[in-house]
Coordinates of C-alpha atoms in Angstrom, one line a residue:
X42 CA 125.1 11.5 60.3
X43 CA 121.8 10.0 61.1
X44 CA 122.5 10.0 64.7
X45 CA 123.4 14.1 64.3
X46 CA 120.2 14.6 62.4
X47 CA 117.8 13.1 64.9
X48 CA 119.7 14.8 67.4
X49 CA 118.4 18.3 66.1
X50 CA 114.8 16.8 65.2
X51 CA 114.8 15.9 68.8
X52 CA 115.8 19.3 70.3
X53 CA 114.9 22.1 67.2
X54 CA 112.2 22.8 65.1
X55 CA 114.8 24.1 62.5
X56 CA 114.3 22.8 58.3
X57 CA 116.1 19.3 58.0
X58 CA 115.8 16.6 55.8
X59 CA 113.8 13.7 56.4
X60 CA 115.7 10.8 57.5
X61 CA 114.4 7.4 58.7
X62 CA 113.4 6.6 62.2
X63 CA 116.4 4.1 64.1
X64 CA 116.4 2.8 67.5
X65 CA 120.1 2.6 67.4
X66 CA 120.5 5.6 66.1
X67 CA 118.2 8.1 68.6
X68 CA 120.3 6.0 71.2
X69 CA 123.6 7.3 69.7
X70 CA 122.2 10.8 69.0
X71 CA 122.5 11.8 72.6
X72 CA 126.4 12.2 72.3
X73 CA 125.5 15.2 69.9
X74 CA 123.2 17.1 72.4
X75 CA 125.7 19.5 73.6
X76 CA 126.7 20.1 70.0
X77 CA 123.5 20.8 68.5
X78 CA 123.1 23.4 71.8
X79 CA 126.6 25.0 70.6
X80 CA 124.3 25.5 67.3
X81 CA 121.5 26.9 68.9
X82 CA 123.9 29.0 71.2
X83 CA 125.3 30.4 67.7
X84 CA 122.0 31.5 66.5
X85 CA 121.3 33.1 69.8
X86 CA 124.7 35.5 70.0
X87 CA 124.1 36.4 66.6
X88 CA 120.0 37.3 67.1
X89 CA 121.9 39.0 70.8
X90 CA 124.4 41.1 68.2
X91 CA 121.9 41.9 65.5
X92 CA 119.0 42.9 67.9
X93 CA 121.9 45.4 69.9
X94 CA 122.1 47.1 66.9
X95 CA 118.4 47.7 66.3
X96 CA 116.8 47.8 69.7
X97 CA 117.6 48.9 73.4
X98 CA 118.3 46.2 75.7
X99 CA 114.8 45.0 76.8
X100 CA 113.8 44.4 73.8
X101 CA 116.6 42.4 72.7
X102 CA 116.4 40.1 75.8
X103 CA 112.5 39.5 75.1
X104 CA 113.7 38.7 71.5
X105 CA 116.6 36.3 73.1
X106 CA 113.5 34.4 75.1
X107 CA 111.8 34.5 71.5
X108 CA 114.6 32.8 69.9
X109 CA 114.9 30.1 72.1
X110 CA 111.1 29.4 71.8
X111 CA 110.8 29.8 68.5
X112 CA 113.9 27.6 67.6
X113 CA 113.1 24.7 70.0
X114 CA 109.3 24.8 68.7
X115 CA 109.2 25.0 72.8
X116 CA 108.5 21.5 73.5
X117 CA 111.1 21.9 76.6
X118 CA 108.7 24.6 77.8
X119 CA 105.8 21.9 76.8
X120 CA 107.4 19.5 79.0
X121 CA 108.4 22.1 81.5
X122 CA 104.9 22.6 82.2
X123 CA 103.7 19.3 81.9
X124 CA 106.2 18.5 84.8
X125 CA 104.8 21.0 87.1
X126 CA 101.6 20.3 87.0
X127 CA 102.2 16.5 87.6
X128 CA 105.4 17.0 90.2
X129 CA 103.2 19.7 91.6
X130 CA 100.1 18.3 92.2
X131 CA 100.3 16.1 95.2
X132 CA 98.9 13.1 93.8
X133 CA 100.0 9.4 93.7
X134 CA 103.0 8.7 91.6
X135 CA 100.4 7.0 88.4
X136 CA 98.2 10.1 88.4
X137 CA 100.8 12.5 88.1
X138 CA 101.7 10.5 85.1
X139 CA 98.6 10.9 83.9
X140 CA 98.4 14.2 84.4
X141 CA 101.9 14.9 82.6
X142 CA 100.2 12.9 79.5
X143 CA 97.2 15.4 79.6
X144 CA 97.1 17.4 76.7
X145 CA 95.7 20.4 78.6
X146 CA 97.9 23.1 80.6
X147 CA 97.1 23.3 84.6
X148 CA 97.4 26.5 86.9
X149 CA 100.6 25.0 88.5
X150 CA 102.3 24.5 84.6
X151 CA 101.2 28.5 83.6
X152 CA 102.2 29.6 86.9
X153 CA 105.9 27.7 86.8
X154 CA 106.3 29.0 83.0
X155 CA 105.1 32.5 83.8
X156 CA 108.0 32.5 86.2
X157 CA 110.6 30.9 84.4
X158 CA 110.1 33.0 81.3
X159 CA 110.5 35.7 83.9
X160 CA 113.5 35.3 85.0
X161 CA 115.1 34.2 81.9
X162 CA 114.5 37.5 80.6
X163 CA 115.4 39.7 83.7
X164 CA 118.8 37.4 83.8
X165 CA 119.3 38.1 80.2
X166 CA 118.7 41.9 80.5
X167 CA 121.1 42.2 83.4
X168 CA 124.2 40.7 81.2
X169 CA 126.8 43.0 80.2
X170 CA 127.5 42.3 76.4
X171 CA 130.8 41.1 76.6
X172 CA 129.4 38.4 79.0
X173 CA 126.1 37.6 76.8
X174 CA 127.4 36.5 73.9
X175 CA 129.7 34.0 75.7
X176 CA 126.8 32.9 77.9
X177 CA 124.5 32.3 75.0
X178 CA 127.2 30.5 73.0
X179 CA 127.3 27.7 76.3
X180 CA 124.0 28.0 78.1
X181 CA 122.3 25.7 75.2
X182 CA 125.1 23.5 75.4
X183 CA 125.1 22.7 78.6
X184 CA 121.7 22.6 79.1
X185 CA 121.5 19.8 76.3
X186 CA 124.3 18.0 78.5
X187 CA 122.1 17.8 81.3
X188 CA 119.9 15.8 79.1
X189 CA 122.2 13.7 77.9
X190 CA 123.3 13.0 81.9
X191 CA 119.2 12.7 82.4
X192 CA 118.8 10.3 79.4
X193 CA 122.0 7.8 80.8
X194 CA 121.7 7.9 84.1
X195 CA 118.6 7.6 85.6
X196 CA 115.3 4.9 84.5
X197 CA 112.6 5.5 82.3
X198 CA 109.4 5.8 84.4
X199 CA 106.6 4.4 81.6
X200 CA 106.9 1.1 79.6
X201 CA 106.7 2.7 76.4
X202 CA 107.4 6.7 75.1
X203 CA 109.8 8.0 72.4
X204 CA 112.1 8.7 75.7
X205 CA 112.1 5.5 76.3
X206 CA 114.1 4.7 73.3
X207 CA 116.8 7.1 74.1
X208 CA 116.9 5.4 77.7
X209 CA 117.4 2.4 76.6
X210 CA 119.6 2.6 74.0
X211 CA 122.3 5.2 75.3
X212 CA 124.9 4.3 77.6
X213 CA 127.9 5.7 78.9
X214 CA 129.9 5.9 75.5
X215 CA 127.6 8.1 74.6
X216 CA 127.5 10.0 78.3
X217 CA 131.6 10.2 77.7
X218 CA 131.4 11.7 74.0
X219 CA 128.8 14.7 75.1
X220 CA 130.5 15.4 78.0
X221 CA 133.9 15.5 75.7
X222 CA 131.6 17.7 73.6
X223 CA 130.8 20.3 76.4
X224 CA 133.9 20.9 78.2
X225 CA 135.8 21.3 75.1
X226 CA 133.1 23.9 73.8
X227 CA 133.1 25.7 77.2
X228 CA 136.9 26.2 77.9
X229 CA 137.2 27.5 74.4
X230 CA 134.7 30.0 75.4
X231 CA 134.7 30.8 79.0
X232 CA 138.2 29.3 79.9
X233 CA 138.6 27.7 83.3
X234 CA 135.6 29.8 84.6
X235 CA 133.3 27.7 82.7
X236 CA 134.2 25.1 84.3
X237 CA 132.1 25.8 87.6
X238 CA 128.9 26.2 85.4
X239 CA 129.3 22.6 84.2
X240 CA 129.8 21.0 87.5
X241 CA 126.8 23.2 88.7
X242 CA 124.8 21.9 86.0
X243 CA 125.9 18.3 86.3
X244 CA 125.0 18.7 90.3
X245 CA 121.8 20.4 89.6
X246 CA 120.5 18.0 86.9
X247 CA 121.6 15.1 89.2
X248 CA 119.7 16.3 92.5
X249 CA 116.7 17.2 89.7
X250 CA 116.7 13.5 88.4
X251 CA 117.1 12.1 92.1
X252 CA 114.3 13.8 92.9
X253 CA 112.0 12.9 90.1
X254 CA 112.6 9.3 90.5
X255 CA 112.0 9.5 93.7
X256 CA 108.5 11.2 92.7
X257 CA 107.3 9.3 89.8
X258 CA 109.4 6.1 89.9
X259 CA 111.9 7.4 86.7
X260 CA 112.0 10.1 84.3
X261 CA 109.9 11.0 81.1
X262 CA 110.3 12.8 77.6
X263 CA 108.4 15.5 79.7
X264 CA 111.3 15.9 82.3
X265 CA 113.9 15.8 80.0
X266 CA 112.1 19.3 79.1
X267 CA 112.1 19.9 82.7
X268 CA 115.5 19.4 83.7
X269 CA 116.7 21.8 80.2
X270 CA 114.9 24.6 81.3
X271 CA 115.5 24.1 84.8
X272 CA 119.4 24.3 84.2
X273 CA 119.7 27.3 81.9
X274 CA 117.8 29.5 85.0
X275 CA 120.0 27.9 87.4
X276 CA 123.2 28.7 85.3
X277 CA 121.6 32.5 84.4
X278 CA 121.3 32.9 88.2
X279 CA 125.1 31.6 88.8
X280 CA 126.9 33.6 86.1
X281 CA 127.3 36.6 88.2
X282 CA 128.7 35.0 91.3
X283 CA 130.9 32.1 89.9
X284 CA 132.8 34.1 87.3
X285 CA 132.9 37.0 90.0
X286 CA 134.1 35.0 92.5
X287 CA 137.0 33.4 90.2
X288 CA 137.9 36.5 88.4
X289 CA 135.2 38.9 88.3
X290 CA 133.4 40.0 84.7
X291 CA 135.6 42.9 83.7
X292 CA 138.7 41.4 84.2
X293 CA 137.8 38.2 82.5
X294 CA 135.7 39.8 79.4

């Protein structure tokens, strides 16, 4: 229970009890990623089927890209921009740590969130309902899997860091149980077509974590971020083609 509990203080802002920091514990919590994204993804269909009700569809895709701010307290869009601005910035590999540790926002950071945030919502408005809801039930969750595969398989880039703690003490049990987690939740919802979005996010946040240890030597708290954000516009973008090429939207939904 303490392992599911940090797992949502890591990855919401949402009312929980207190419980007591563990080492052991944060390690174990990254099997229940994908599951606390099934909760977010929840929250999201319902705000998606209340706000259709009430609003045309722009404005219930701007309150979608609320929802996931708001719920999240965006610290993935914190380290989101953190990550550009140090990735980005052309500098050796210890300044751009520093500059991910900077408190303060660069041009490269609003710029990258400016256009992220923009194609979230154009992605979301384009969704046909039927499609939507499904999406938003999985799109959390296996966004929070890519963590999880960021977390396990590749280093920790600074000697100390909250991250660090969840890099040290998961391991592939833990890589097993939330992968367990997602496929189950996706081929309940999206059936076999589901199953190209999770090897495209598994590809994606590998080439993504490649690449950042390649940059900066290993990956932060800040990247984690990074790579979340980064996979639910990459799996937005692939919606339309994978489950078009496999069955195509009406005749699946």
């Amino acid at each position: 229970m303490k392992s599911i509990l940090l797992a949502f203080y890591q990855l919401t802002r949402l009312p929980l009890p207190n419980v007591d920091f563990d080492e052991k514990a944060c390690g174990r919590s990254t099997l229940y990623f994908p599951a606390v994204g099934l909760f977010l993804g929840v929250l999201l269909a319902s705000l998606a089927w209340a706000a259709g009700f009430l609003f045309p569809a722009g404005i219930k895709a701007a309150l979608i890209v609320v929802g996931m701010v708001v719920l999240t307290g965006g610290m993935h869009l914190d380290g989101f921009m953190d990550s550009v601005d140090g990735l980005f910035s052309g500098r050796p590999r210890e300044r751009k740590l520093e500059i991910m540790r900077d408190s303060r926002v660069g041009a490269f950071g609003v710029i990258g969130v400016i256009c992220l945030l923009l194609l979230k919502y154009n992605l979301l408005l384009e969704l046909p309902d039927g499609v939507l809801f499904k999406v938003l039930l999985v799109l959390p969750a296996i966004s929070r899997w890519g963590m999880s595969i960021a977390v396990i398989a590749f280093p920790y880039a600074r000697p100390d860091g909250l991250g660090k703690v969840y890099a040290v003490q998961s391991g592939s049990r833990e890589l097993a149980g939330s992968t367990i987690i997602t496929a189950v939740a996706v081929a309940l919802i999206l059936g076999l077509q589901g199953a190209w979005l999770v090897a495209l996010a598994a590809f994606a946040a590998w080439v993504a974590g490649k690449k950042i240890v390649k940059e900066l030597g290993g990956l932060t708290g800040d990247t984690y971020g990074f790579i979340n954000e980064l996979l639910e516009v990459v799996l937005l973008l692939a919606v339309y083609p994978i489950l078009r090429w496999t069955c195509g939207f009406h005749s699946v939904f």
